[in-house]
Amino acid sequence: MGKVFVDACFGKETPYTPVWMMRQAGRYLPEYMEVRRKVGNFLDMTRNPEIVAEITLQPIKRLDVDAAILFSDILNLPMEMGLPLRFEKGVGPIFDKTINDEKDIEELDERAYEKISYVYKGIKLIKKDLPESKALIGFSGSPWTVSTYMVEGRGSKQYAKIKKMVYTNPKLLHKLLDKVTDQTIKYLSKQIESGADAIMVFDSWGGALEREKFFEFSWEYMKEIAKSIKQNYKNIPVILFSKGVGLYMSDMDGEFDVLGIDWNTPMDYALDIFKDNYTLQGNMDPTRLYSKEATKEAVIKIAEIMKGHRHIFNLGHGILPDVPVENAKYFVDLCKEVTRR
Ligand code: CP3
């Protein structure tokens, strides 16, 4: 039996529309919180292969989703490139050292993708216990989104520092993006070699850029990653996800298999543009999970729009920490039930 998730990525017929949730291995799960209390801190959890495997598999056991996603963070790679990372309560991720000039970029460690071996060890452990019918998704951040943290040092509302670079020193920024892209391709390739069944690139801050600049500074690099992966690993689906760029979609193309759709973008609008050229993944507003009724309404509507088309159910962004687990389970079961063929 093949993997329902991988088949759906390639537009093959499946017994139902597969489903998983962004951030599904996280704080809304009591079993996640238990491990977190034991280990004490998030980053240490991501650096321990046994813990990585345990947490990655939790949503498979609890929710019976069709894909597991590696438990890690998009910021582990830049951390291994030489920027010490910490998470602060109420702030989020922080790099105290940031990228400001050519020298900072030259000093970045090009062995980062090897130093991050705890991820590869984790993947091997996950694959030992993951049921044959389920897929494991490996991932990275997009070079643009990772670079926003490397330049700004933390999450940002205006992105003034990196956008200043976009308009005053684009050459410097391209140099950084090139280096991050190179590391990312090597990183994702090693995840595949270790056993990842699919890979996804998260571009959470693509929407910080105006249309033309989005394609120049974000999409082109995501396309380059996809192209390189598809060249070497034809059977591994590539998923691209940019947030906040629904209005730029008509210009998106490339050698990928699945496009993640955020919750601001109506699914019928996306389908109109892409037809069945790609599988569309998404896109329920994650806050609907606070209500079973609101969840049901969206699932039925999305299933109707996507009926007969290439689709994977997901949320339009990550699940929130205070969502009842019971509602998440309801969402997963319902997606399969209403699409069973
Ligand atoms: O989807 C998954 O379950 C896989 C694991 C995963 C995490 N982060 C685990 C995590 C993935 C794919 C990410 C991606 C990620 N990380 C993105 C892109 C996707 C998105 O959500 O937009 C970004 C921007 C980050 C950076 C990051 N890491 C932020 C902004 C935060 C939140 C900080 C906070 O205070 O909540 C994190 C932490 C993080 N990454 C957690 C998890 C489970 C929470 C850690 C915890 O508090 O236990």
mmCIF file of N, CA, C and O in Angstrom, residues 227-309:
data_model
loop_
_atom_site.group_PDB
_atom_site.id
_atom_site.type_symbol
_atom_site.label_atom_id
_atom_site.label_comp_id
_atom_site.label_asym_id
_atom_site.label_seq_id
_atom_site.Cartn_x
_atom_site.Cartn_y
_atom_site.Cartn_z
ATOM 1 N N LYS A 227 13.763 23.135 -7.410
ATOM 2 C CA LYS A 227 14.358 22.610 -8.634
ATOM 3 C C LYS A 227 15.491 21.636 -8.310
ATOM 4 O O LYS A 227 15.584 20.551 -8.885
ATOM 5 N N SER A 228 16.327 22.039 -7.383
ATOM 6 C CA SER A 228 17.467 21.199 -7.022
ATOM 7 C C SER A 228 16.999 19.880 -6.397
ATOM 8 O O SER A 228 17.531 18.811 -6.709
ATOM 9 N N ILE A 229 16.007 19.948 -5.530
ATOM 10 C CA ILE A 229 15.504 18.722 -4.890
ATOM 11 C C ILE A 229 14.864 17.808 -5.936
ATOM 12 O O ILE A 229 15.101 16.597 -5.964
ATOM 13 N N LYS A 230 14.039 18.389 -6.820
ATOM 14 C CA LYS A 230 13.364 17.563 -7.828
ATOM 15 C C LYS A 230 14.356 16.925 -8.801
ATOM 16 O O LYS A 230 14.137 15.839 -9.304
ATOM 17 N N GLN A 231 15.456 17.629 -9.062
ATOM 18 C CA GLN A 231 16.471 17.080 -9.954
ATOM 19 C C GLN A 231 17.074 15.800 -9.365
ATOM 20 O O GLN A 231 17.309 14.833 -10.079
ATOM 21 N N ASN A 232 17.298 15.818 -8.062
ATOM 22 C CA ASN A 232 17.979 14.685 -7.420
ATOM 23 C C ASN A 232 17.028 13.654 -6.830
ATOM 24 O O ASN A 232 17.414 12.511 -6.630
ATOM 25 N N TYR A 233 15.820 14.080 -6.490
ATOM 26 C CA TYR A 233 14.889 13.167 -5.808
ATOM 27 C C TYR A 233 13.494 13.304 -6.429
ATOM 28 O O TYR A 233 12.618 13.948 -5.851
ATOM 29 N N LYS A 234 13.323 12.700 -7.584
ATOM 30 C CA LYS A 234 12.060 12.849 -8.334
ATOM 31 C C LYS A 234 10.851 12.387 -7.541
ATOM 32 O O LYS A 234 9.751 12.910 -7.686
ATOM 33 N N ASN A 235 11.047 11.344 -6.704
ATOM 34 C CA ASN A 235 9.899 10.738 -6.011
ATOM 35 C C ASN A 235 9.558 11.403 -4.685
ATOM 36 O O ASN A 235 8.669 10.947 -3.973
ATOM 37 N N ILE A 236 10.301 12.453 -4.346
ATOM 38 C CA ILE A 236 10.034 13.159 -3.091
ATOM 39 C C ILE A 236 9.221 14.416 -3.392
ATOM 40 O O ILE A 236 9.696 15.328 -4.075
ATOM 41 N N PRO A 237 7.987 14.491 -2.879
ATOM 42 C CA PRO A 237 7.184 15.685 -3.115
ATOM 43 C C PRO A 237 7.790 16.923 -2.439
ATOM 44 O O PRO A 237 8.325 16.828 -1.338
ATOM 45 N N VAL A 238 7.710 18.042 -3.136
ATOM 46 C CA VAL A 238 8.172 19.328 -2.595
ATOM 47 C C VAL A 238 6.956 20.233 -2.385
ATOM 48 O O VAL A 238 6.162 20.447 -3.301
ATOM 49 N N ILE A 239 6.828 20.735 -1.161
ATOM 50 C CA ILE A 239 5.709 21.613 -0.794
ATOM 51 C C ILE A 239 6.254 23.001 -0.517
ATOM 52 O O ILE A 239 7.180 23.158 0.287
ATOM 53 N N LEU A 240 5.705 24.022 -1.168
ATOM 54 C CA LEU A 240 6.103 25.403 -0.889
ATOM 55 C C LEU A 240 4.937 26.138 -0.225
ATOM 56 O O LEU A 240 3.784 25.974 -0.631
ATOM 57 N N PHE A 241 5.261 26.918 0.787
ATOM 58 C CA PHE A 241 4.212 27.651 1.515
ATOM 59 C C PHE A 241 4.691 29.063 1.832
ATOM 60 O O PHE A 241 5.598 29.254 2.629
ATOM 61 N N SER A 242 4.089 30.035 1.172
ATOM 62 C CA SER A 242 4.359 31.435 1.484
ATOM 63 C C SER A 242 3.112 32.037 2.097
ATOM 64 O O SER A 242 2.012 31.833 1.594
ATOM 65 N N LYS A 243 3.287 32.781 3.179
ATOM 66 C CA LYS A 243 2.132 33.357 3.858
ATOM 67 C C LYS A 243 1.945 34.815 3.439
ATOM 68 O O LYS A 243 2.912 35.562 3.315
ATOM 69 N N GLY A 244 0.677 35.168 3.195
ATOM 70 C CA GLY A 244 0.350 36.574 2.940
ATOM 71 C C GLY A 244 0.584 37.052 1.522
ATOM 72 O O GLY A 244 0.720 38.248 1.283
ATOM 73 N N VAL A 245 0.633 36.115 0.573
ATOM 74 C CA VAL A 245 0.915 36.524 -0.806
ATOM 75 C C VAL A 245 -0.151 36.033 -1.788
ATOM 76 O O VAL A 245 0.121 35.837 -2.964
ATOM 77 N N GLY A 246 -1.381 35.838 -1.277
ATOM 78 C CA GLY A 246 -2.464 35.339 -2.121
ATOM 79 C C GLY A 246 -2.618 36.136 -3.413
ATOM 80 O O GLY A 246 -2.844 35.558 -4.481
ATOM 81 N N LEU A 247 -2.445 37.448 -3.333
ATOM 82 C CA LEU A 247 -2.651 38.286 -4.523
ATOM 83 C C LEU A 247 -1.507 38.185 -5.536
ATOM 84 O O LEU A 247 -1.617 38.694 -6.637
ATOM 85 N N TYR A 248 -0.417 37.537 -5.150
ATOM 86 C CA TYR A 248 0.710 37.386 -6.094
ATOM 87 C C TYR A 248 0.679 36.021 -6.780
ATOM 88 O O TYR A 248 1.564 35.674 -7.550
ATOM 89 N N MET A 249 -0.324 35.201 -6.467
ATOM 90 C CA MET A 249 -0.282 33.793 -6.860
ATOM 91 C C MET A 249 -0.234 33.552 -8.366
ATOM 92 O O MET A 249 0.343 32.564 -8.805
ATOM 93 N N SER A 250 -0.844 34.478 -9.126
ATOM 94 C CA SER A 250 -0.918 34.225 -10.567
ATOM 95 C C SER A 250 0.475 34.177 -11.206
ATOM 96 O O SER A 250 0.627 33.662 -12.308
ATOM 97 N N ASP A 251 1.483 34.702 -10.538
ATOM 98 C CA ASP A 251 2.841 34.667 -11.093
ATOM 99 C C ASP A 251 3.697 33.539 -10.526
ATOM 100 O O ASP A 251 4.877 33.433 -10.835
ATOM 101 N N MET A 252 3.111 32.697 -9.676
ATOM 102 C CA MET A 252 3.912 31.631 -9.063
ATOM 103 C C MET A 252 3.962 30.412 -9.958
ATOM 104 O O MET A 252 2.945 29.901 -10.387
ATOM 105 N N ASP A 253 5.175 29.976 -10.243
ATOM 106 C CA ASP A 253 5.333 28.715 -10.957
ATOM 107 C C ASP A 253 6.614 28.066 -10.461
ATOM 108 O O ASP A 253 7.297 28.627 -9.601
ATOM 109 N N GLY A 254 6.939 26.902 -10.973
ATOM 110 C CA GLY A 254 8.168 26.244 -10.549
ATOM 111 C C GLY A 254 8.005 24.748 -10.473
ATOM 112 O O GLY A 254 6.908 24.220 -10.677
ATOM 113 N N GLU A 255 9.124 24.080 -10.201
ATOM 114 C CA GLU A 255 9.123 22.624 -10.189
ATOM 115 C C GLU A 255 8.858 22.090 -8.787
ATOM 116 O O GLU A 255 9.713 21.464 -8.177
ATOM 117 N N PHE A 256 7.668 22.376 -8.273
ATOM 118 C CA PHE A 256 7.269 21.816 -6.985
ATOM 119 C C PHE A 256 5.979 21.038 -7.190
ATOM 120 O O PHE A 256 5.427 21.043 -8.299
ATOM 121 N N ASP A 257 5.491 20.351 -6.169
ATOM 122 C CA ASP A 257 4.312 19.496 -6.320
ATOM 123 C C ASP A 257 3.091 20.043 -5.606
ATOM 124 O O ASP A 257 1.966 19.872 -6.065
ATOM 125 N N VAL A 258 3.326 20.678 -4.456
ATOM 126 C CA VAL A 258 2.214 21.116 -3.603
ATOM 127 C C VAL A 258 2.416 22.575 -3.217
ATOM 128 O O VAL A 258 3.534 22.974 -2.867
ATOM 129 N N LEU A 259 1.340 23.342 -3.252
ATOM 130 C CA LEU A 259 1.395 24.729 -2.792
ATOM 131 C C LEU A 259 0.512 24.862 -1.554
ATOM 132 O O LEU A 259 -0.669 24.523 -1.581
ATOM 133 N N GLY A 260 1.103 25.344 -0.455
ATOM 134 C CA GLY A 260 0.333 25.607 0.753
ATOM 135 C C GLY A 260 -0.455 26.902 0.575
ATOM 136 O O GLY A 260 0.077 27.894 0.084
ATOM 137 N N ILE A 261 -1.730 26.868 0.956
ATOM 138 C CA ILE A 261 -2.598 28.045 0.830
ATOM 139 C C ILE A 261 -2.909 28.552 2.239
ATOM 140 O O ILE A 261 -3.377 27.786 3.086
ATOM 141 N N ASP A 262 -2.634 29.829 2.495
ATOM 142 C CA ASP A 262 -2.914 30.363 3.836
ATOM 143 C C ASP A 262 -4.401 30.692 3.969
ATOM 144 O O ASP A 262 -5.150 30.659 2.991
ATOM 145 N N TRP A 263 -4.832 31.002 5.196
ATOM 146 C CA TRP A 263 -6.277 31.138 5.420
ATOM 147 C C TRP A 263 -6.842 32.467 4.903
ATOM 148 O O TRP A 263 -8.063 32.626 4.818
ATOM 149 N N ASN A 264 -5.964 33.407 4.534
ATOM 150 C CA ASN A 264 -6.448 34.677 3.956
ATOM 151 C C ASN A 264 -6.830 34.523 2.491
ATOM 152 O O ASN A 264 -7.414 35.426 1.898
ATOM 153 N N THR A 265 -6.434 33.399 1.902
ATOM 154 C CA THR A 265 -6.645 33.211 0.469
ATOM 155 C C THR A 265 -7.800 32.240 0.249
ATOM 156 O O THR A 265 -7.706 31.077 0.630
ATOM 157 N N PRO A 266 -8.902 32.706 -0.347
ATOM 158 C CA PRO A 266 -10.013 31.777 -0.576
ATOM 159 C C PRO A 266 -9.580 30.598 -1.448
ATOM 160 O O PRO A 266 -8.882 30.784 -2.439
ATOM 161 N N MET A 267 -9.972 29.394 -1.064
ATOM 162 C CA MET A 267 -9.554 28.181 -1.771
ATOM 163 C C MET A 267 -10.048 28.198 -3.230
ATOM 164 O O MET A 267 -9.327 27.736 -4.124
ATOM 165 N N ASP A 268 -11.254 28.713 -3.466
ATOM 166 C CA ASP A 268 -11.759 28.700 -4.853
ATOM 167 C C ASP A 268 -10.956 29.663 -5.730
ATOM 168 O O ASP A 268 -10.751 29.424 -6.917
ATOM 169 N N TYR A 269 -10.478 30.739 -5.112
ATOM 170 C CA TYR A 269 -9.627 31.699 -5.822
ATOM 171 C C TYR A 269 -8.308 31.038 -6.232
ATOM 172 O O TYR A 269 -7.856 31.165 -7.373
ATOM 173 N N ALA A 270 -7.711 30.286 -5.298
ATOM 174 C CA ALA A 270 -6.445 29.588 -5.576
ATOM 175 C C ALA A 270 -6.655 28.521 -6.655
ATOM 176 O O ALA A 270 -5.852 28.382 -7.582
ATOM 177 N N LEU A 271 -7.764 27.784 -6.548
ATOM 178 C CA LEU A 271 -8.045 26.717 -7.511
ATOM 179 C C LEU A 271 -8.228 27.278 -8.919
ATOM 180 O O LEU A 271 -7.778 26.702 -9.907
ATOM 181 N N ASP A 272 -8.876 28.445 -8.995
ATOM 182 C CA ASP A 272 -9.090 29.130 -10.266
ATOM 183 C C ASP A 272 -7.761 29.415 -10.967
ATOM 184 O O ASP A 272 -7.654 29.324 -12.185
ATOM 185 N N ILE A 273 -6.765 29.778 -10.191
ATOM 186 C CA ILE A 273 -5.462 30.138 -10.748
ATOM 187 C C ILE A 273 -4.648 28.896 -11.109
ATOM 188 O O ILE A 273 -4.099 28.791 -12.198
ATOM 189 N N PHE A 274 -4.593 27.930 -10.194
ATOM 190 C CA PHE A 274 -3.662 26.804 -10.383
ATOM 191 C C PHE A 274 -4.290 25.582 -11.036
ATOM 192 O O PHE A 274 -3.574 24.688 -11.462
ATOM 193 N N LYS A 275 -5.631 25.532 -11.104
ATOM 194 C CA LYS A 275 -6.328 24.350 -11.641
ATOM 195 C C LYS A 275 -5.746 23.108 -10.975
ATOM 196 O O LYS A 275 -5.556 23.106 -9.760
ATOM 197 N N ASP A 276 -5.425 22.077 -11.766
ATOM 198 C CA ASP A 276 -4.845 20.884 -11.163
ATOM 199 C C ASP A 276 -3.364 20.734 -11.510
ATOM 200 O O ASP A 276 -2.830 19.632 -11.567
ATOM 201 N N ASN A 277 -2.706 21.873 -11.731
ATOM 202 C CA ASN A 277 -1.265 21.835 -12.021
ATOM 203 C C ASN A 277 -0.446 21.479 -10.787
ATOM 204 O O ASN A 277 0.663 20.968 -10.889
ATOM 205 N N TYR A 278 -0.975 21.830 -9.622
ATOM 206 C CA TYR A 278 -0.324 21.501 -8.344
ATOM 207 C C TYR A 278 -1.402 20.960 -7.408
ATOM 208 O O TYR A 278 -2.588 21.211 -7.609
ATOM 209 N N THR A 279 -0.970 20.247 -6.363
ATOM 210 C CA THR A 279 -1.887 19.911 -5.283
ATOM 211 C C THR A 279 -1.951 21.112 -4.353
ATOM 212 O O THR A 279 -0.919 21.697 -4.017
ATOM 213 N N LEU A 280 -3.143 21.523 -3.961
ATOM 214 C CA LEU A 280 -3.282 22.652 -3.033
ATOM 215 C C LEU A 280 -3.486 22.109 -1.626
ATOM 216 O O LEU A 280 -4.281 21.193 -1.408
ATOM 217 N N GLN A 281 -2.745 22.681 -0.680
ATOM 218 C CA GLN A 281 -2.791 22.214 0.710
ATOM 219 C C GLN A 281 -3.335 23.328 1.609
ATOM 220 O O GLN A 281 -2.794 24.421 1.631
ATOM 221 N N GLY A 282 -4.418 23.010 2.319
ATOM 222 C CA GLY A 282 -4.947 24.026 3.234
ATOM 223 C C GLY A 282 -6.442 23.886 3.403
ATOM 224 O O GLY A 282 -7.016 22.883 3.003
ATOM 225 N N ASN A 283 -7.043 24.912 3.873
ATOM 226 C CA ASN A 283 -6.522 26.147 4.386
ATOM 227 C C ASN A 283 -7.434 26.712 5.475
ATOM 228 O O ASN A 283 -7.649 27.915 5.550
ATOM 229 N N MET A 284 -7.962 25.842 6.343
ATOM 230 C CA MET A 284 -8.895 26.337 7.349
ATOM 231 C C MET A 284 -8.223 27.310 8.320
ATOM 232 O O MET A 284 -7.104 27.064 8.778
ATOM 233 N N ASP A 285 -8.902 28.406 8.632
ATOM 234 C CA ASP A 285 -8.422 29.345 9.648
ATOM 235 C C ASP A 285 -8.238 28.571 10.955
ATOM 236 O O ASP A 285 -9.194 27.974 11.473
ATOM 237 N N PRO A 286 -7.006 28.554 11.512
ATOM 238 C CA PRO A 286 -6.750 27.737 12.713
ATOM 239 C C PRO A 286 -7.635 28.108 13.904
ATOM 240 O O PRO A 286 -7.887 27.261 14.760
ATOM 241 N N THR A 287 -8.126 29.339 13.970
ATOM 242 C CA THR A 287 -8.957 29.730 15.117
ATOM 243 C C THR A 287 -10.351 29.095 15.057
ATOM 244 O O THR A 287 -11.076 29.075 16.047
ATOM 245 N N ARG A 288 -10.724 28.561 13.887
ATOM 246 C CA ARG A 288 -11.992 27.826 13.813
ATOM 247 C C ARG A 288 -11.973 26.596 14.724
ATOM 248 O O ARG A 288 -13.014 26.087 15.126
ATOM 249 N N LEU A 289 -10.771 26.110 15.046
ATOM 250 C CA LEU A 289 -10.656 24.924 15.898
ATOM 251 C C LEU A 289 -11.161 25.167 17.320
ATOM 252 O O LEU A 289 -11.315 24.231 18.089
ATOM 253 N N TYR A 290 -11.454 26.427 17.669
ATOM 254 C CA TYR A 290 -12.047 26.688 18.985
ATOM 255 C C TYR A 290 -13.500 26.214 19.039
ATOM 256 O O TYR A 290 -14.058 26.044 20.118
ATOM 257 N N SER A 291 -14.109 26.032 17.858
ATOM 258 C CA SER A 291 -15.523 25.639 17.797
ATOM 259 C C SER A 291 -15.707 24.476 16.829
ATOM 260 O O SER A 291 -15.250 24.545 15.678
ATOM 261 N N LYS A 292 -16.380 23.421 17.278
ATOM 262 C CA LYS A 292 -16.641 22.296 16.376
ATOM 263 C C LYS A 292 -17.563 22.709 15.228
ATOM 264 O O LYS A 292 -17.391 22.272 14.096
ATOM 265 N N GLU A 293 -18.543 23.550 15.547
ATOM 266 C CA GLU A 293 -19.467 23.996 14.492
ATOM 267 C C GLU A 293 -18.734 24.781 13.411
ATOM 268 O O GLU A 293 -18.960 24.583 12.211
ATOM 269 N N ALA A 294 -17.880 25.697 13.850
ATOM 270 C CA ALA A 294 -17.115 26.509 12.890
ATOM 271 C C ALA A 294 -16.165 25.633 12.080
ATOM 272 O O ALA A 294 -15.938 25.868 10.887
ATOM 273 N N THR A 295 -15.638 24.605 12.724
ATOM 274 C CA THR A 295 -14.751 23.660 12.043
ATOM 275 C C THR A 295 -15.525 22.908 10.965
ATOM 276 O O THR A 295 -15.099 22.821 9.812
ATOM 277 N N LYS A 296 -16.689 22.408 11.348
ATOM 278 C CA LYS A 296 -17.499 21.624 10.414
ATOM 279 C C LYS A 296 -17.884 22.457 9.187
ATOM 280 O O LYS A 296 -17.793 21.986 8.053
ATOM 281 N N GLU A 297 -18.291 23.685 9.458
ATOM 282 C CA GLU A 297 -18.705 24.581 8.364
ATOM 283 C C GLU A 297 -17.576 24.732 7.341
ATOM 284 O O GLU A 297 -17.792 24.636 6.126
ATOM 285 N N ALA A 298 -16.351 24.954 7.830
ATOM 286 C CA ALA A 298 -15.214 25.175 6.923
ATOM 287 C C ALA A 298 -14.818 23.896 6.199
ATOM 288 O O ALA A 298 -14.540 23.919 4.994
ATOM 289 N N VAL A 299 -14.791 22.783 6.917
ATOM 290 C CA VAL A 299 -14.375 21.516 6.298
ATOM 291 C C VAL A 299 -15.311 21.171 5.139
ATOM 292 O O VAL A 299 -14.874 20.802 4.048
ATOM 293 N N ILE A 300 -16.613 21.339 5.385
ATOM 294 C CA ILE A 300 -17.581 21.005 4.335
ATOM 295 C C ILE A 300 -17.425 21.931 3.135
ATOM 296 O O ILE A 300 -17.439 21.497 1.986
ATOM 297 N N LYS A 301 -17.206 23.200 3.417
ATOM 298 C CA LYS A 301 -17.062 24.167 2.324
ATOM 299 C C LYS A 301 -15.797 23.889 1.508
ATOM 300 O O LYS A 301 -15.826 23.878 0.268
ATOM 301 N N ILE A 302 -14.688 23.655 2.195
ATOM 302 C CA ILE A 302 -13.423 23.401 1.486
ATOM 303 C C ILE A 302 -13.518 22.093 0.696
ATOM 304 O O ILE A 302 -13.084 22.014 -0.454
ATOM 305 N N ALA A 303 -14.126 21.070 1.316
ATOM 306 C CA ALA A 303 -14.262 19.783 0.627
ATOM 307 C C ALA A 303 -15.101 19.938 -0.643
ATOM 308 O O ALA A 303 -14.804 19.322 -1.674
ATOM 309 N N GLU A 304 -16.116 20.774 -0.577
ATOM 310 C CA GLU A 304 -16.978 20.995 -1.739
ATOM 311 C C GLU A 304 -16.208 21.665 -2.877
ATOM 312 O O GLU A 304 -16.286 21.253 -4.034
ATOM 313 N N ILE A 305 -15.468 22.713 -2.514
ATOM 314 C CA ILE A 305 -14.688 23.446 -3.524
ATOM 315 C C ILE A 305 -13.662 22.525 -4.172
ATOM 316 O O ILE A 305 -13.466 22.529 -5.383
ATOM 317 N N MET A 306 -13.007 21.690 -3.354
ATOM 318 C CA MET A 306 -11.877 20.903 -3.846
ATOM 319 C C MET A 306 -12.283 19.524 -4.366
ATOM 320 O O MET A 306 -11.427 18.761 -4.820
ATOM 321 N N LYS A 307 -13.569 19.218 -4.320
ATOM 322 C CA LYS A 307 -14.048 17.908 -4.782
ATOM 323 C C LYS A 307 -13.605 17.647 -6.228
ATOM 324 O O LYS A 307 -13.815 18.477 -7.114
ATOM 325 N N GLY A 308 -12.956 16.513 -6.450
ATOM 326 C CA GLY A 308 -12.492 16.164 -7.795
ATOM 327 C C GLY A 308 -11.183 16.844 -8.175
ATOM 328 O O GLY A 308 -10.714 16.695 -9.299
ATOM 329 N N HIS A 309 -10.609 17.623 -7.262
ATOM 330 C CA HIS A 309 -9.339 18.312 -7.542
ATOM 331 C C HIS A 309 -8.241 17.844 -6.596
ATOM 332 O O HIS A 309 -8.500 17.201 -5.585
#
